Structure formats: C-alpha cells, structure tokens
PDB file of C-alpha atoms in Angstrom:
ATOM      1  CA  MET M 235      54.514  60.779  14.263  1.00  0.00           C
ATOM      2  CA  GLY M 236      56.081  64.206  13.821  1.00  0.00           C
ATOM      3  CA  CYS M 237      59.097  63.374  16.229  1.00  0.00           C
ATOM      4  CA  GLU M 238      60.223  60.000  14.146  1.00  0.00           C
ATOM      5  CA  PHE M 239      63.591  60.260  11.894  1.00  0.00           C
ATOM      6  CA  THR M 240      62.677  59.416   8.387  1.00  0.00           C
ATOM      7  CA  ALA M 241      66.111  58.033   6.565  1.00  0.00           C
ATOM      8  CA  TRP M 242      67.197  59.487   3.260  1.00  0.00           C
ATOM      9  CA  ALA M 243      69.165  58.125   0.420  1.00  0.00           C
ATOM     10  CA  TYR M 244      72.740  60.617   0.755  1.00  0.00           C
ATOM     11  CA  GLU M 245      75.637  60.132  -1.713  1.00  0.00           C
ATOM     12  CA  GLN M 246      79.004  61.775  -0.557  1.00  0.00           C
ATOM     13  CA  PRO M 247      80.737  64.019  -3.312  1.00  0.00           C
ATOM     14  CA  CYS M 248      83.816  62.628  -3.996  1.00  0.00           C
ATOM     15  CA  ASP M 249      85.729  65.708  -3.547  1.00  0.00           C
ATOM     16  CA  GLN M 250      85.113  69.089  -1.041  1.00  0.00           C
ATOM     17  CA  THR M 251      87.044  71.849  -0.535  1.00  0.00           C
ATOM     18  CA  GLY M 252      86.650  72.822   3.465  1.00  0.00           C
ATOM     19  CA  GLY M 253      86.999  77.111   4.248  1.00  0.00           C
ATOM     20  CA  VAL M 254      85.513  80.121   3.653  1.00  0.00           C
ATOM     21  CA  GLU M 255      85.351  82.337   0.726  1.00  0.00           C
ATOM     22  CA  SER M 256      83.747  85.452   2.054  1.00  0.00           C
ATOM     23  CA  ILE M 257      81.335  86.409   4.624  1.00  0.00           C
ATOM     24  CA  PHE M 258      78.654  89.126   5.044  1.00  0.00           C
ATOM     25  CA  VAL M 259      78.026  90.456   8.191  1.00  0.00           C
ATOM     26  CA  GLY M 260      74.455  92.232   9.080  1.00  0.00           C
ATOM     27  CA  SER M 261      73.312  94.190  12.267  1.00  0.00           C
ATOM     28  CA  HIS M 262      70.350  92.253  13.961  1.00  0.00           C
ATOM     29  CA  THR M 263      67.553  93.575  16.620  1.00  0.00           C
ATOM     30  CA  GLY M 264      67.462  90.434  18.552  1.00  0.00           C
ATOM     31  CA  ASN M 265      64.020  89.169  16.774  1.00  0.00           C
ATOM     32  CA  ALA M 266      64.181  88.168  13.507  1.00  0.00           C
ATOM     33  CA  ASP M 267      60.703  89.699  12.767  1.00  0.00           C
ATOM     34  CA  THR M 268      62.349  93.013  13.088  1.00  0.00           C
ATOM     35  CA  THR M 269      65.508  92.274  10.940  1.00  0.00           C
ATOM     36  CA  PHE M 270      64.090  90.958   8.079  1.00  0.00           C
ATOM     37  CA  GLN M 271      61.022  92.147   6.110  1.00  0.00           C
ATOM     38  CA  THR M 272      60.624  88.989   4.829  1.00  0.00           C
ATOM     39  CA  LEU M 273      62.490  85.226   5.903  1.00  0.00           C
ATOM     40  CA  THR M 274      60.460  82.394   4.786  1.00  0.00           C
ATOM     41  CA  ILE M 275      62.440  79.127   5.179  1.00  0.00           C
ATOM     42  CA  VAL M 276      61.143  75.859   3.673  1.00  0.00           C
ATOM     43  CA  ALA M 277      62.854  72.345   3.985  1.00  0.00           C
ATOM     44  CA  GLY M 278      66.435  73.837   5.132  1.00  0.00           C
ATOM     45  CA  GLU M 279      66.338  76.685   2.207  1.00  0.00           C
ATOM     46  CA  VAL M 280      65.734  80.277   2.322  1.00  0.00           C
ATOM     47  CA  THR M 281      62.984  80.489  -0.357  1.00  0.00           C
ATOM     48  CA  ALA M 282      62.150  84.144   0.258  1.00  0.00           C
ATOM     49  CA  ILE M 283      64.513  87.057   2.440  1.00  0.00           C
ATOM     50  CA  SER M 284      64.268  90.616   2.572  1.00  0.00           C
ATOM     51  CA  LEU M 285      65.716  93.147   5.279  1.00  0.00           C
ATOM     52  CA  ASN M 286      63.884  95.622   6.798  1.00  0.00           C
ATOM     53  CA  THR M 287      64.423  99.300   5.856  1.00  0.00           C
ATOM     54  CA  GLY M 288      67.344 100.484   7.157  1.00  0.00           C
ATOM     55  CA  LYS M 289      68.856  97.105   7.917  1.00  0.00           C
ATOM     56  CA  LYS M 290      71.855  96.024   5.522  1.00  0.00           C
ATOM     57  CA  MET M 291      74.767  93.619   5.047  1.00  0.00           C
ATOM     58  CA  GLU M 292      78.416  94.367   4.526  1.00  0.00           C
ATOM     59  CA  PRO M 293      81.226  92.072   2.767  1.00  0.00           C
ATOM     60  CA  TRP M 294      83.894  91.189   5.272  1.00  0.00           C
ATOM     61  CA  SER M 295      87.017  90.550   3.488  1.00  0.00           C
ATOM     62  CA  VAL M 296      88.272  86.921   4.596  1.00  0.00           C
ATOM     63  CA  GLU M 297      91.645  85.605   4.095  1.00  0.00           C
ATOM     64  CA  MET M 298      91.906  81.998   2.793  1.00  0.00           C
ATOM     65  CA  GLU M 299      92.296  79.232   5.278  1.00  0.00           C
ATOM     66  CA  THR M 300      91.230  81.784   8.014  1.00  0.00           C
ATOM     67  CA  ALA M 301      87.718  81.709   8.488  1.00  0.00           C
ATOM     68  CA  ASN M 302      85.419  78.717   9.588  1.00  0.00           C
ATOM     69  CA  PHE M 303      81.662  78.626  10.704  1.00  0.00           C
ATOM     70  CA  THR M 304      80.539  75.284  12.708  1.00  0.00           C
ATOM     71  CA  GLN M 305      77.218  74.088  14.393  1.00  0.00           C
ATOM     72  CA  SER M 306      76.644  71.844  17.132  1.00  0.00           C
ATOM     73  CA  SER M 307      73.678  70.076  18.120  1.00  0.00           C
ATOM     74  CA  ALA M 308      72.469  69.344  22.041  1.00  0.00           C
ATOM     75  CA  GLY M 309      69.457  67.591  22.625  1.00  0.00           C
ATOM     76  CA  GLU M 310      67.654  66.388  26.342  1.00  0.00           C
ATOM     77  CA  ARG M 311      65.700  63.336  26.204  1.00  0.00           C
ATOM     78  CA  ALA M 312      63.978  63.839  29.748  1.00  0.00           C
ATOM     79  CA  THR M 313      62.382  66.821  28.191  1.00  0.00           C
ATOM     80  CA  SER M 314      62.391  66.225  24.735  1.00  0.00           C
ATOM     81  CA  SER M 315      64.038  69.419  23.658  1.00  0.00           C
ATOM     82  CA  SER M 316      67.277  70.006  21.179  1.00  0.00           C
ATOM     83  CA  SER M 317      69.036  73.461  20.000  1.00  0.00           C
ATOM     84  CA  VAL M 318      71.625  74.279  17.458  1.00  0.00           C
ATOM     85  CA  THR M 319      74.871  76.337  18.946  1.00  0.00           C
ATOM     86  CA  GLN M 320      76.306  78.294  15.813  1.00  0.00           C
ATOM     87  CA  THR M 321      79.675  79.875  15.927  1.00  0.00           C
ATOM     88  CA  GLY M 322      81.701  81.507  13.448  1.00  0.00           C
ATOM     89  CA  VAL M 323      85.443  82.955  13.303  1.00  0.00           C
ATOM     90  CA  THR M 324      87.473  84.960  11.792  1.00  0.00           C
ATOM     91  CA  THR M 325      90.262  87.075  11.573  1.00  0.00           C
ATOM     92  CA  LEU M 326      90.807  90.937  11.020  1.00  0.00           C
ATOM     93  CA  ILE M 327      94.362  91.970  10.033  1.00  0.00           C
ATOM     94  CA  GLY M 328      95.517  95.299  11.271  1.00  0.00           C
ATOM     95  CA  TYR M 329      94.526  98.492  13.701  1.00  0.00           C
ATOM     96  CA  ASP M 330      94.089 101.718  13.469  1.00  0.00           C
ATOM     97  CA  ASP M 331      91.030 104.407  15.070  1.00  0.00           C
ATOM     98  CA  VAL M 332      88.526 102.984  12.509  1.00  0.00           C
ATOM     99  CA  MET M 333      89.273  99.618  13.557  1.00  0.00           C
ATOM    100  CA  SER M 334      89.220 100.665  17.360  1.00  0.00           C
ATOM    101  CA  LYS M 335      85.514 102.361  16.960  1.00  0.00           C
ATOM    102  CA  ASN M 336      84.076  99.292  14.675  1.00  0.00           C
ATOM    103  CA  LEU M 337      85.379  96.532  17.228  1.00  0.00           C
ATOM    104  CA  SER M 338      83.859  98.734  19.870  1.00  0.00           C
ATOM    105  CA  GLN M 339      80.638  98.830  18.194  1.00  0.00           C
ATOM    106  CA  LEU M 340      80.467  95.370  17.209  1.00  0.00           C
ATOM    107  CA  ILE M 341      81.123  93.983  20.514  1.00  0.00           C
ATOM    108  CA  LYS M 342      77.450  96.339  21.656  1.00  0.00           C
ATOM    109  CA  SER M 343      75.559  94.785  19.049  1.00  0.00           C
ATOM    110  CA  LYS M 344      74.284  91.681  17.810  1.00  0.00           C
ATOM    111  CA  VAL M 345      74.574  90.615  14.001  1.00  0.00           C
ATOM    112  CA  PHE M 346      73.364  88.022  11.356  1.00  0.00           C
ATOM    113  CA  ALA M 347      75.920  86.309   9.031  1.00  0.00           C
ATOM    114  CA  VAL M 348      76.120  84.600   5.441  1.00  0.00           C
ATOM    115  CA  ALA M 349      79.297  82.564   4.941  1.00  0.00           C
ATOM    116  CA  LYS M 350      80.009  81.514   1.529  1.00  0.00           C
ATOM    117  CA  ASP M 351      82.213  78.124   1.363  1.00  0.00           C
ATOM    118  CA  ASN M 352      84.634  77.221  -0.864  1.00  0.00           C
ATOM    119  CA  GLU M 353      82.034  74.933  -2.812  1.00  0.00           C
ATOM    120  CA  GLY M 354      79.930  78.126  -3.610  1.00  0.00           C
ATOM    121  CA  VAL M 355      77.259  77.211  -0.709  1.00  0.00           C
ATOM    122  CA  PHE M 356      75.782  80.516   1.035  1.00  0.00           C
ATOM    123  CA  ARG M 357      74.206  79.757   4.452  1.00  0.00           C
ATOM    124  CA  LEU M 358      72.413  82.063   6.834  1.00  0.00           C
ATOM    125  CA  TYR M 359      73.720  81.711  10.265  1.00  0.00           C
ATOM    126  CA  PHE M 360      72.016  83.429  13.534  1.00  0.00           C
ATOM    127  CA  HIS M 361      69.136  84.825  11.305  1.00  0.00           C
ATOM    128  CA  LYS M 362      66.742  83.863  14.496  1.00  0.00           C
ATOM    129  CA  TYR M 363      68.061  85.950  17.702  1.00  0.00           C
ATOM    130  CA  GLY M 364      71.717  87.585  16.262  1.00  0.00           C
ATOM    131  CA  ALA M 365      74.830  86.523  17.607  1.00  0.00           C
ATOM    132  CA  LYS M 366      77.168  88.230  20.111  1.00  0.00           C
ATOM    133  CA  ALA M 367      80.970  88.963  18.954  1.00  0.00           C
ATOM    134  CA  GLN M 368      83.586  88.213  21.336  1.00  0.00           C
ATOM    135  CA  ILE M 369      86.931  89.536  20.249  1.00  0.00           C
ATOM    136  CA  GLU M 370      90.694  89.081  20.747  1.00  0.00           C
ATOM    137  CA  GLU M 371      92.895  91.419  19.590  1.00  0.00           C
ATOM    138  CA  GLY M 372      96.704  91.747  19.954  1.00  0.00           C
ATOM    139  CA  THR M 373     100.054  92.689  18.272  1.00  0.00           C
ATOM    140  CA  GLY M 374     101.766  89.300  18.122  1.00  0.00           C
ATOM    141  CA  THR M 375     105.220  88.936  19.528  1.00  0.00           C
ATOM    142  CA  ALA M 376     107.265  87.639  16.595  1.00  0.00           C
ATOM    143  CA  MET M 377     107.571  89.533  13.180  1.00  0.00           C
ATOM    144  CA  GLU M 378     105.458  86.595  12.197  1.00  0.00           C
ATOM    145  CA  ASP M 379     102.968  86.609  14.347  1.00  0.00           C
ATOM    146  CA  MET M 380      99.237  88.588  13.227  1.00  0.00           C
ATOM    147  CA  ASN M 381      98.843  91.825  14.174  1.00  0.00           C
ATOM    148  CA  GLY M 382      95.009  92.123  14.310  1.00  0.00           C
ATOM    149  CA  SER M 383      91.683  90.527  15.738  1.00  0.00           C
ATOM    150  CA  THR M 384      90.185  87.119  16.296  1.00  0.00           C
ATOM    151  CA  VAL M 385      86.300  87.734  16.077  1.00  0.00           C
ATOM    152  CA  THR M 386      84.234  85.239  17.183  1.00  0.00           C
ATOM    153  CA  PHE M 387      80.041  85.135  16.877  1.00  0.00           C
ATOM    154  CA  THR M 388      78.398  82.739  18.999  1.00  0.00           C
ATOM    155  CA  SER M 389      74.530  81.713  19.441  1.00  0.00           C
ATOM    156  CA  LYS M 390      71.906  79.543  19.276  1.00  0.00           C
ATOM    157  CA  ASP M 391      68.994  78.040  17.093  1.00  0.00           C
ATOM    158  CA  LYS M 392      66.323  75.695  17.210  1.00  0.00           C
ATOM    159  CA  ASP M 393      67.514  74.138  13.909  1.00  0.00           C
ATOM    160  CA  PHE M 394      70.703  74.028  11.533  1.00  0.00           C
ATOM    161  CA  ALA M 395      71.537  77.548   9.298  1.00  0.00           C
ATOM    162  CA  PRO M 396      69.251  77.347   6.304  1.00  0.00           C
ATOM    163  CA  VAL M 397      71.100  77.545   2.404  1.00  0.00           C
ATOM    164  CA  ILE M 398      70.404  80.326   0.417  1.00  0.00           C
ATOM    165  CA  SER M 399      70.825  80.254  -3.251  1.00  0.00           C
ATOM    166  CA  SER M 400      73.270  82.158  -5.114  1.00  0.00           C
ATOM    167  CA  ALA M 401      70.623  83.970  -7.152  1.00  0.00           C
ATOM    168  CA  LEU M 402      68.368  84.938  -3.822  1.00  0.00           C
ATOM    169  CA  MET M 403      71.493  86.235  -2.556  1.00  0.00           C
ATOM    170  CA  ALA M 404      72.448  87.954  -5.332  1.00  0.00           C
ATOM    171  CA  SER M 405      69.300  90.046  -5.075  1.00  0.00           C
ATOM    172  CA  LEU M 406      69.799  90.382  -1.233  1.00  0.00           C
ATOM    173  CA  LEU M 407      72.828  92.174  -1.722  1.00  0.00           C
ATOM    174  CA  ILE M 408      71.613  94.457  -4.681  1.00  0.00           C
ATOM    175  CA  ALA M 409      69.199  95.529  -2.027  1.00  0.00           C
ATOM    176  CA  ALA M 410      70.884  96.081   0.662  1.00  0.00           C
ATOM    177  CA  VAL M 411      73.043  98.438  -1.121  1.00  0.00           C
TER     178      VAL M 411
END
C-alpha cells in the first residue's frame, strides 16, 4: 500500500503573487549529514534544523523579478523510481575583484539554498546533496543590458523541497550569525 496515491482536499488560493523575495545560500559538503547537525523533515515540512559547526548561510540580495526556483519530477515505470530536479536562477549585478573571487569559489563548491517567495513561504532547496552553480557573466551590449552574472543552481533529490516555518527560519539565521 505504500505506493498508492491518497487524494487530498486542496482549495486553490484566490490570489497569489509569484517571484522570490529573498535567498539564503549556505555551503554544502555533498552529504546532508555533514552539513546539517539537525535536519528533520515530516510530511514536507522541516520541523528541526541546525547547521554543523563552521557552516553558515549568507543572505543574497534579490532584485524584484530576477530570481526563480523550480522543481520538476521525473519517474520511470519499469524501475518504479522517481526523482525531482531542482533549479534556482538569480542575477548578481556588477563585477569587481571581490565578485571575481567569489564567483570562482562558487563554481568549485556545492551549496544549499532557502528561498522565500513573495507569499512568505520558505523552501529548503538542495538540502540532500547540494547543488552545483553554473555562471554566465557578461557586460551586456546596450547601455540597458545587465552588467553582471546569472547564477543557475541545479540538483536532484528524491522529493520536493520542504517548507520551513518563518519561526524556525529566524532561529536558523540567528544561529548562523
């Protein structure tokens, strides 16, 4: 019975706003057990979370309508398997020696991310294995073009990104300082 789908009562919200309000990025070892001291997920919600010593999260400035996170499921009937590809895309404006150093370090690392959407919902992405970043940096051509970078994070997991309550997120940010 474990593979059977159980229907649920879902009422669609009347008015929703898309987009990402803020992003928090942390380094990941590629193994959740060595990144998170505590990580408990129950029914799609993080109920306990703390980072291991030396791990922290950094807030990334997000300009309105420049970031998005998506999740796409895939499955195979013959092998009775499934997975979820998680992708996050954001822009970083400008370029200098600090940005050059940070982008070089980012492409060599793995990360996890927490995205807060414009409805105030926090989601924990890439928590199991970490994500790799691909970066496209450029000056643009026209004066109205972006001078900066587009960062794309990708990873696979067995499940969709769990939700984190705002109270639990606040305690995680305080502990990470």
